N, CA, C, O and CB atoms as a CASP TS submission, in Angstrom:
PFRMAT TS
TARGET T0000
AUTHOR 0000-0000-0000
METHOD Language model
MODEL 1
PARENT N/A
ATOM      1  N   MET     1       0.843  -1.183   0.000  1.00  0.00           N
ATOM      2  CA  MET     1       0.000   0.000   0.000  1.00  0.00           C
ATOM      3  C   MET     1       0.881   1.236   0.000  1.00  0.00           C
ATOM      4  O   MET     1       1.762   1.394   0.845  1.00  0.00           O
ATOM      5  CB  MET     1      -0.955   0.004   1.215  1.00  0.00           C
ATOM      6  N   ASP     2       0.632   2.086  -0.940  1.00  0.00           N
ATOM      7  CA  ASP     2       1.327   3.362  -1.014  1.00  0.00           C
ATOM      8  C   ASP     2       0.339   4.482  -0.737  1.00  0.00           C
ATOM      9  O   ASP     2      -0.855   4.346  -1.002  1.00  0.00           O
ATOM     10  CB  ASP     2       2.003   3.551  -2.394  1.00  0.00           C
ATOM     11  N   ASN     3       0.834   5.571  -0.212  1.00  0.00           N
ATOM     12  CA  ASN     3       0.007   6.756   0.031  1.00  0.00           C
ATOM     13  C   ASN     3      -1.201   6.470   0.908  1.00  0.00           C
ATOM     14  O   ASN     3      -2.246   7.101   0.748  1.00  0.00           O
ATOM     15  CB  ASN     3      -0.454   7.333  -1.277  1.00  0.00           C
ATOM     16  N   ASN     4      -1.070   5.531   1.827  1.00  0.00           N
ATOM     17  CA  ASN     4      -2.154   5.172   2.751  1.00  0.00           C
ATOM     18  C   ASN     4      -3.426   4.733   2.039  1.00  0.00           C
ATOM     19  O   ASN     4      -4.522   4.886   2.579  1.00  0.00           O
ATOM     20  CB  ASN     4      -2.467   6.340   3.650  1.00  0.00           C
ATOM     21  N   MET     5      -3.292   4.188   0.832  1.00  0.00           N
ATOM     22  CA  MET     5      -4.442   3.675   0.098  1.00  0.00           C
ATOM     23  C   MET     5      -4.445   2.157   0.206  1.00  0.00           C
ATOM     24  O   MET     5      -3.402   1.539   0.420  1.00  0.00           O
ATOM     25  CB  MET     5      -4.411   4.131  -1.394  1.00  0.00           C
ATOM     26  N   LYS     6      -5.617   1.565   0.058  1.00  0.00           N
ATOM     27  CA  LYS     6      -5.704   0.112   0.109  1.00  0.00           C
ATOM     28  C   LYS     6      -6.531  -0.398  -1.068  1.00  0.00           C
ATOM     29  O   LYS     6      -7.358   0.320  -1.630  1.00  0.00           O
ATOM     30  CB  LYS     6      -6.318  -0.354   1.449  1.00  0.00           C
ATOM     31  N   TYR     7      -6.286  -1.647  -1.422  1.00  0.00           N
ATOM     32  CA  TYR     7      -7.045  -2.276  -2.491  1.00  0.00           C
ATOM     33  C   TYR     7      -8.447  -2.596  -1.996  1.00  0.00           C
ATOM     34  O   TYR     7      -8.622  -3.065  -0.871  1.00  0.00           O
ATOM     35  CB  TYR     7      -6.336  -3.554  -2.993  1.00  0.00           C
ATOM     36  N   VAL     8      -9.445  -2.344  -2.835  1.00  0.00           N
ATOM     37  CA  VAL     8     -10.817  -2.688  -2.473  1.00  0.00           C
ATOM     38  C   VAL     8     -11.388  -3.762  -3.398  1.00  0.00           C
ATOM     39  O   VAL     8     -12.346  -4.448  -3.044  1.00  0.00           O
ATOM     40  CB  VAL     8     -11.699  -1.443  -2.512  1.00  0.00           C
ATOM     41  N   LEU     9     -10.794  -3.902  -4.584  1.00  0.00           N
ATOM     42  CA  LEU     9     -11.197  -4.940  -5.524  1.00  0.00           C
ATOM     43  C   LEU     9      -9.941  -5.601  -6.083  1.00  0.00           C
ATOM     44  O   LEU     9      -8.921  -4.946  -6.297  1.00  0.00           O
ATOM     45  CB  LEU     9     -12.080  -4.353  -6.670  1.00  0.00           C
ATOM     46  N   SER    10     -10.030  -6.879  -6.310  1.00  0.00           N
ATOM     47  CA  SER    10      -8.890  -7.573  -6.913  1.00  0.00           C
ATOM     48  C   SER    10      -8.875  -7.301  -8.419  1.00  0.00           C
ATOM     49  O   SER    10      -9.873  -6.863  -8.993  1.00  0.00           O
ATOM     50  CB  SER    10      -8.956  -9.109  -6.628  1.00  0.00           C
ATOM     51  N   MET    11      -7.738  -7.565  -9.042  1.00  0.00           N
ATOM     52  CA  MET    11      -7.650  -7.415 -10.493  1.00  0.00           C
ATOM     53  C   MET    11      -8.623  -8.369 -11.185  1.00  0.00           C
ATOM     54  O   MET    11      -9.184  -8.033 -12.228  1.00  0.00           O
ATOM     55  CB  MET    11      -6.208  -7.673 -10.980  1.00  0.00           C
ATOM     56  N   GLN    12      -8.822  -9.533 -10.621  1.00  0.00           N
ATOM     57  CA  GLN    12      -9.779 -10.487 -11.190  1.00  0.00           C
ATOM     58  C   GLN    12     -11.199  -9.925 -11.132  1.00  0.00           C
ATOM     59  O   GLN    12     -11.963 -10.075 -12.085  1.00  0.00           O
ATOM     60  CB  GLN    12      -9.708 -11.835 -10.442  1.00  0.00           C
ATOM     61  N   ASP    13     -11.559  -9.277 -10.016  1.00  0.00           N
ATOM     62  CA  ASP    13     -12.874  -8.635  -9.907  1.00  0.00           C
ATOM     63  C   ASP    13     -13.041  -7.570 -10.984  1.00  0.00           C
ATOM     64  O   ASP    13     -14.072  -7.508 -11.654  1.00  0.00           O
ATOM     65  CB  ASP    13     -13.060  -8.009  -8.509  1.00  0.00           C
ATOM     66  N   ILE    14     -12.023  -6.738 -11.142  1.00  0.00           N
ATOM     67  CA  ILE    14     -12.091  -5.648 -12.116  1.00  0.00           C
ATOM     68  C   ILE    14     -12.247  -6.199 -13.526  1.00  0.00           C
ATOM     69  O   ILE    14     -13.065  -5.702 -14.301  1.00  0.00           O
ATOM     70  CB  ILE    14     -10.836  -4.764 -12.027  1.00  0.00           C
ATOM     71  N   GLN    15     -11.471  -7.220 -13.863  1.00  0.00           N
ATOM     72  CA  GLN    15     -11.580  -7.822 -15.199  1.00  0.00           C
ATOM     73  C   GLN    15     -12.959  -8.429 -15.407  1.00  0.00           C
ATOM     74  O   GLN    15     -13.520  -8.330 -16.498  1.00  0.00           O
ATOM     75  CB  GLN    15     -10.496  -8.897 -15.400  1.00  0.00           C
ATOM     76  N   SER    16     -13.507  -9.048 -14.383  1.00  0.00           N
ATOM     77  CA  SER    16     -14.842  -9.642 -14.490  1.00  0.00           C
ATOM     78  C   SER    16     -15.911  -8.578 -14.695  1.00  0.00           C
ATOM     79  O   SER    16     -16.853  -8.785 -15.459  1.00  0.00           O
ATOM     80  CB  SER    16     -15.160 -10.463 -13.242  1.00  0.00           C
ATOM     81  N   ILE    17     -15.774  -7.448 -14.024  1.00  0.00           N
ATOM     82  CA  ILE    17     -16.718  -6.341 -14.191  1.00  0.00           C
ATOM     83  C   ILE    17     -16.679  -5.832 -15.626  1.00  0.00           C
ATOM     84  O   ILE    17     -17.722  -5.622 -16.246  1.00  0.00           O
ATOM     85  CB  ILE    17     -16.399  -5.194 -13.204  1.00  0.00           C
ATOM     86  N   VAL    18     -15.474  -5.636 -16.152  1.00  0.00           N
ATOM     87  CA  VAL    18     -15.315  -5.152 -17.527  1.00  0.00           C
ATOM     88  C   VAL    18     -15.859  -6.183 -18.514  1.00  0.00           C
ATOM     89  O   VAL    18     -16.574  -5.826 -19.450  1.00  0.00           O
ATOM     90  CB  VAL    18     -13.825  -4.846 -17.833  1.00  0.00           C
ATOM     91  N   ASP    19     -15.528  -7.451 -18.313  1.00  0.00           N
ATOM     92  CA  ASP    19     -16.008  -8.509 -19.206  1.00  0.00           C
ATOM     93  C   ASP    19     -17.533  -8.570 -19.218  1.00  0.00           C
ATOM     94  O   ASP    19     -18.145  -8.675 -20.281  1.00  0.00           O
ATOM     95  CB  ASP    19     -15.433  -9.868 -18.785  1.00  0.00           C
ATOM     96  N   ASN    20     -18.144  -8.504 -18.038  1.00  0.00           N
ATOM     97  CA  ASN    20     -19.598  -8.557 -17.951  1.00  0.00           C
ATOM     98  C   ASN    20     -20.235  -7.370 -18.670  1.00  0.00           C
ATOM     99  O   ASN    20     -21.206  -7.538 -19.408  1.00  0.00           O
ATOM    100  CB  ASN    20     -20.042  -8.588 -16.487  1.00  0.00           C
ATOM    101  N   ALA    21     -19.698  -6.188 -18.459  1.00  0.00           N
ATOM    102  CA  ALA    21     -20.236  -4.995 -19.118  1.00  0.00           C
ATOM    103  C   ALA    21     -20.099  -5.106 -20.631  1.00  0.00           C
ATOM    104  O   ALA    21     -21.022  -4.752 -21.364  1.00  0.00           O
ATOM    105  CB  ALA    21     -19.521  -3.730 -18.613  1.00  0.00           C
ATOM    106  N   ASN    22     -18.960  -5.593 -21.102  1.00  0.00           N
ATOM    107  CA  ASN    22     -18.739  -5.728 -22.544  1.00  0.00           C
ATOM    108  C   ASN    22     -19.602  -6.817 -23.167  1.00  0.00           C
ATOM    109  O   ASN    22     -19.911  -6.745 -24.357  1.00  0.00           O
ATOM    110  CB  ASN    22     -17.280  -6.023 -22.818  1.00  0.00           C
ATOM    111  N   GLN    23     -19.994  -7.812 -22.401  1.00  0.00           N
ATOM    112  CA  GLN    23     -20.905  -8.835 -22.923  1.00  0.00           C
ATOM    113  C   GLN    23     -22.297  -8.248 -23.144  1.00  0.00           C
ATOM    114  O   GLN    23     -23.021  -8.669 -24.046  1.00  0.00           O
ATOM    115  CB  GLN    23     -20.979 -10.040 -21.960  1.00  0.00           C
ATOM    116  N   GLN    24     -22.661  -7.280 -22.317  1.00  0.00           N
ATOM    117  CA  GLN    24     -23.973  -6.658 -22.447  1.00  0.00           C
ATOM    118  C   GLN    24     -23.985  -5.557 -23.505  1.00  0.00           C
ATOM    119  O   GLN    24     -24.961  -5.410 -24.240  1.00  0.00           O
ATOM    120  CB  GLN    24     -24.412  -6.093 -21.112  1.00  0.00           C
ATOM    121  N   HIS    25     -22.913  -4.791 -23.581  1.00  0.00           N
ATOM    122  CA  HIS    25     -22.753  -3.706 -24.555  1.00  0.00           C
ATOM    123  C   HIS    25     -21.367  -3.830 -25.159  1.00  0.00           C
ATOM    124  O   HIS    25     -20.363  -3.641 -24.473  1.00  0.00           O
ATOM    125  CB  HIS    25     -22.959  -2.292 -23.894  1.00  0.00           C
ATOM    126  N   VAL    26     -21.317  -4.146 -26.434  1.00  0.00           N
ATOM    127  CA  VAL    26     -20.023  -4.363 -27.086  1.00  0.00           C
ATOM    128  C   VAL    26     -19.137  -3.129 -26.980  1.00  0.00           C
ATOM    129  O   VAL    26     -17.933  -3.256 -26.757  1.00  0.00           O
ATOM    130  CB  VAL    26     -20.222  -4.737 -28.556  1.00  0.00           C
ATOM    131  N   ASP    27     -19.700  -1.958 -27.132  1.00  0.00           N
ATOM    132  CA  ASP    27     -18.931  -0.710 -27.071  1.00  0.00           C
ATOM    133  C   ASP    27     -19.319   0.087 -25.828  1.00  0.00           C
ATOM    134  O   ASP    27     -19.937   1.146 -25.937  1.00  0.00           O
ATOM    135  CB  ASP    27     -19.161   0.140 -28.348  1.00  0.00           C
ATOM    136  N   CYS    28     -18.961  -0.414 -24.658  1.00  0.00           N
ATOM    137  CA  CYS    28     -19.274   0.279 -23.407  1.00  0.00           C
ATOM    138  C   CYS    28     -18.590   1.640 -23.361  1.00  0.00           C
ATOM    139  O   CYS    28     -17.439   1.796 -23.771  1.00  0.00           O
ATOM    140  CB  CYS    28     -18.847  -0.570 -22.198  1.00  0.00           C
ATOM    141  N   THR    29     -19.321   2.603 -22.857  1.00  0.00           N
ATOM    142  CA  THR    29     -18.733   3.917 -22.648  1.00  0.00           C
ATOM    143  C   THR    29     -17.977   3.916 -21.324  1.00  0.00           C
ATOM    144  O   THR    29     -18.151   3.022 -20.496  1.00  0.00           O
ATOM    145  CB  THR    29     -19.821   5.025 -22.665  1.00  0.00           C
ATOM    146  N   GLU    30     -17.144   4.921 -21.140  1.00  0.00           N
ATOM    147  CA  GLU    30     -16.444   5.056 -19.858  1.00  0.00           C
ATOM    148  C   GLU    30     -17.450   5.217 -18.731  1.00  0.00           C
ATOM    149  O   GLU    30     -17.241   4.695 -17.636  1.00  0.00           O
ATOM    150  CB  GLU    30     -15.471   6.258 -19.884  1.00  0.00           C
ATOM    151  N   ASN    31     -18.533   5.927 -18.984  1.00  0.00           N
ATOM    152  CA  ASN    31     -19.556   6.134 -17.962  1.00  0.00           C
ATOM    153  C   ASN    31     -20.225   4.809 -17.581  1.00  0.00           C
ATOM    154  O   ASN    31     -20.484   4.566 -16.403  1.00  0.00           O
ATOM    155  CB  ASN    31     -20.610   7.139 -18.458  1.00  0.00           C
ATOM    156  N   GLU    32     -20.504   3.959 -18.564  1.00  0.00           N
ATOM    157  CA  GLU    32     -21.108   2.658 -18.267  1.00  0.00           C
ATOM    158  C   GLU    32     -20.164   1.785 -17.449  1.00  0.00           C
ATOM    159  O   GLU    32     -20.593   1.107 -16.516  1.00  0.00           O
ATOM    160  CB  GLU    32     -21.492   1.939 -19.564  1.00  0.00           C
ATOM    161  N   LEU    33     -18.881   1.802 -17.795  1.00  0.00           N
ATOM    162  CA  LEU    33     -17.913   1.030 -17.012  1.00  0.00           C
ATOM    163  C   LEU    33     -17.824   1.558 -15.588  1.00  0.00           C
ATOM    164  O   LEU    33     -17.741   0.782 -14.636  1.00  0.00           O
ATOM    165  CB  LEU    33     -16.530   1.068 -17.676  1.00  0.00           C
ATOM    166  N   TYR    34     -17.840   2.880 -15.442  1.00  0.00           N
ATOM    167  CA  TYR    34     -17.803   3.492 -14.111  1.00  0.00           C
ATOM    168  C   TYR    34     -19.039   3.072 -13.311  1.00  0.00           C
ATOM    169  O   TYR    34     -18.931   2.713 -12.138  1.00  0.00           O
ATOM    170  CB  TYR    34     -17.724   5.043 -14.220  1.00  0.00           C
ATOM    171  N   GLN    35     -20.212   3.119 -13.948  1.00  0.00           N
ATOM    172  CA  GLN    35     -21.441   2.682 -13.283  1.00  0.00           C
ATOM    173  C   GLN    35     -21.340   1.218 -12.866  1.00  0.00           C
ATOM    174  O   GLN    35     -21.781   0.842 -11.780  1.00  0.00           O
ATOM    175  CB  GLN    35     -22.654   2.888 -14.205  1.00  0.00           C
ATOM    176  N   ALA    36     -20.754   0.394 -13.738  1.00  0.00           N
ATOM    177  CA  ALA    36     -20.604  -1.031 -13.432  1.00  0.00           C
ATOM    178  C   ALA    36     -19.693  -1.249 -12.228  1.00  0.00           C
ATOM    179  O   ALA    36     -19.981  -2.090 -11.377  1.00  0.00           O
ATOM    180  CB  ALA    36     -20.050  -1.779 -14.647  1.00  0.00           C
ATOM    181  N   PHE    37     -18.586  -0.488 -12.151  1.00  0.00           N
ATOM    182  CA  PHE    37     -17.678  -0.591 -11.001  1.00  0.00           C
ATOM    183  C   PHE    37     -18.383  -0.190  -9.711  1.00  0.00           C
ATOM    184  O   PHE    37     -18.305  -0.896  -8.706  1.00  0.00           O
ATOM    185  CB  PHE    37     -16.435   0.286 -11.214  1.00  0.00           C
ATOM    186  N   LEU    38     -19.070   0.948  -9.747  1.00  0.00           N
ATOM    187  CA  LEU    38     -19.763   1.414  -8.543  1.00  0.00           C
ATOM    188  C   LEU    38     -20.839   0.429  -8.107  1.00  0.00           C
ATOM    189  O   LEU    38     -20.979   0.143  -6.918  1.00  0.00           O
ATOM    190  CB  LEU    38     -20.384   2.790  -8.785  1.00  0.00           C
ATOM    191  N   TYR    39     -21.589  -0.083  -9.057  1.00  0.00           N
ATOM    192  CA  TYR    39     -22.645  -1.034  -8.733  1.00  0.00           C
ATOM    193  C   TYR    39     -22.060  -2.281  -8.074  1.00  0.00           C
ATOM    194  O   TYR    39     -22.574  -2.754  -7.060  1.00  0.00           O
ATOM    195  CB  TYR    39     -23.431  -1.416  -9.997  1.00  0.00           C
ATOM    196  N   TYR    40     -20.988  -2.808  -8.653  1.00  0.00           N
ATOM    197  CA  TYR    40     -20.351  -4.005  -8.097  1.00  0.00           C
ATOM    198  C   TYR    40     -19.825  -3.723  -6.688  1.00  0.00           C
ATOM    199  O   TYR    40     -20.000  -4.537  -5.780  1.00  0.00           O
ATOM    200  CB  TYR    40     -19.198  -4.484  -9.014  1.00  0.00           C
ATOM    201  N   TYR    41     -19.189  -2.584  -6.513  1.00  0.00           N
ATOM    202  CA  TYR    41     -18.633  -2.228  -5.208  1.00  0.00           C
ATOM    203  C   TYR    41     -19.738  -2.131  -4.153  1.00  0.00           C
ATOM    204  O   TYR    41     -19.575  -2.611  -3.032  1.00  0.00           O
ATOM    205  CB  TYR    41     -17.863  -0.896  -5.298  1.00  0.00           C
ATOM    206  N   ASP    42     -20.853  -1.511  -4.515  1.00  0.00           N
ATOM    207  CA  ASP    42     -21.950  -1.309  -3.562  1.00  0.00           C
ATOM    208  C   ASP    42     -22.784  -2.566  -3.318  1.00  0.00           C
ATOM    209  O   ASP    42     -23.323  -2.741  -2.225  1.00  0.00           O
ATOM    210  CB  ASP    42     -22.848  -0.208  -4.055  1.00  0.00           C
ATOM    211  N   ASN    43     -22.900  -3.440  -4.314  1.00  0.00           N
ATOM    212  CA  ASN    43     -23.841  -4.559  -4.244  1.00  0.00           C
ATOM    213  C   ASN    43     -23.213  -5.943  -4.308  1.00  0.00           C
ATOM    214  O   ASN    43     -23.906  -6.944  -4.128  1.00  0.00           O
ATOM    215  CB  ASN    43     -24.813  -4.437  -5.338  1.00  0.00           C
ATOM    216  N   ASP    44     -21.902  -6.013  -4.565  1.00  0.00           N
ATOM    217  CA  ASP    44     -21.217  -7.293  -4.745  1.00  0.00           C
ATOM    218  C   ASP    44     -21.949  -8.152  -5.773  1.00  0.00           C
ATOM    219  O   ASP    44     -22.104  -9.362  -5.607  1.00  0.00           O
ATOM    220  CB  ASP    44     -21.108  -8.045  -3.402  1.00  0.00           C
ATOM    221  N   ALA    45     -22.394  -7.487  -6.840  1.00  0.00           N
ATOM    222  CA  ALA    45     -23.104  -8.155  -7.936  1.00  0.00           C
ATOM    223  C   ALA    45     -22.886  -7.344  -9.203  1.00  0.00           C
ATOM    224  O   ALA    45     -22.590  -6.150  -9.153  1.00  0.00           O
ATOM    225  CB  ALA    45     -24.637  -8.309  -7.622  1.00  0.00           C
ATOM    226  N   PHE    46     -23.038  -8.014 -10.340  1.00  0.00           N
ATOM    227  CA  PHE    46     -22.863  -7.318 -11.606  1.00  0.00           C
ATOM    228  C   PHE    46     -24.104  -6.503 -11.950  1.00  0.00           C
ATOM    229  O   PHE    46     -25.231  -6.895 -11.647  1.00  0.00           O
ATOM    230  CB  PHE    46     -22.553  -8.313 -12.725  1.00  0.00           C
ATOM    231  N   ILE    47     -23.871  -5.378 -12.581  1.00  0.00           N
ATOM    232  CA  ILE    47     -24.953  -4.525 -13.033  1.00  0.00           C
ATOM    233  C   ILE    47     -25.654  -5.178 -14.219  1.00  0.00           C
ATOM    234  O   ILE    47     -25.023  -5.893 -14.999  1.00  0.00           O
ATOM    235  CB  ILE    47     -24.428  -3.124 -13.408  1.00  0.00           C
ATOM    236  N   LEU    48     -26.945  -4.937 -14.357  1.00  0.00           N
ATOM    237  CA  LEU    48     -27.695  -5.341 -15.544  1.00  0.00           C
ATOM    238  C   LEU    48     -28.112  -4.065 -16.255  1.00  0.00           C
ATOM    239  O   LEU    48     -28.947  -3.308 -15.761  1.00  0.00           O
ATOM    240  CB  LEU    48     -28.945  -6.239 -15.178  1.00  0.00           C
ATOM    241  N   PHE    49     -27.521  -3.836 -17.424  1.00  0.00           N
ATOM    242  CA  PHE    49     -27.859  -2.647 -18.196  1.00  0.00           C
ATOM    243  C   PHE    49     -29.171  -2.874 -18.928  1.00  0.00           C
ATOM    244  O   PHE    49     -29.458  -3.987 -19.369  1.00  0.00           O
ATOM    245  CB  PHE    49     -26.733  -2.295 -19.192  1.00  0.00           C
ATOM    246  N   ASP    50     -29.973  -1.810 -19.059  1.00  0.00           N
ATOM    247  CA  ASP    50     -31.163  -1.861 -19.906  1.00  0.00           C
ATOM    248  C   ASP    50     -30.707  -1.909 -21.352  1.00  0.00           C
ATOM    249  O   ASP    50     -29.636  -1.400 -21.684  1.00  0.00           O
ATOM    250  CB  ASP    50     -32.105  -0.636 -19.652  1.00  0.00           C
ATOM    251  N   ASP    51     -31.508  -2.515 -22.209  1.00  0.00           N
ATOM    252  CA  ASP    51     -31.175  -2.514 -23.639  1.00  0.00           C
ATOM    253  C   ASP    51     -31.191  -1.089 -24.149  1.00  0.00           C
ATOM    254  O   ASP    51     -32.026  -0.270 -23.765  1.00  0.00           O
ATOM    255  CB  ASP    51     -32.165  -3.397 -24.452  1.00  0.00           C
ATOM    256  N   LYS    52     -30.226  -0.817 -25.039  1.00  0.00           N
ATOM    257  CA  LYS    52     -30.166   0.527 -25.628  1.00  0.00           C
ATOM    258  C   LYS    52     -31.194   0.659 -26.718  1.00  0.00           C
ATOM    259  O   LYS    52     -31.304   1.717 -27.338  1.00  0.00           O
ATOM    260  CB  LYS    52     -28.768   0.827 -26.185  1.00  0.00           C
TER
END
């Protein structure tokens, strides 16, 4: 840990979040990925995006 920061998600978690988002939307926006990260962090579950 540097700068008094700590890990909250593993790299595997992060990759899984990105993979799940990309399976739902091939061209995820940065905002959608950010929403997916926040949702996972708050709910310990993957976000379900509405169809575009």
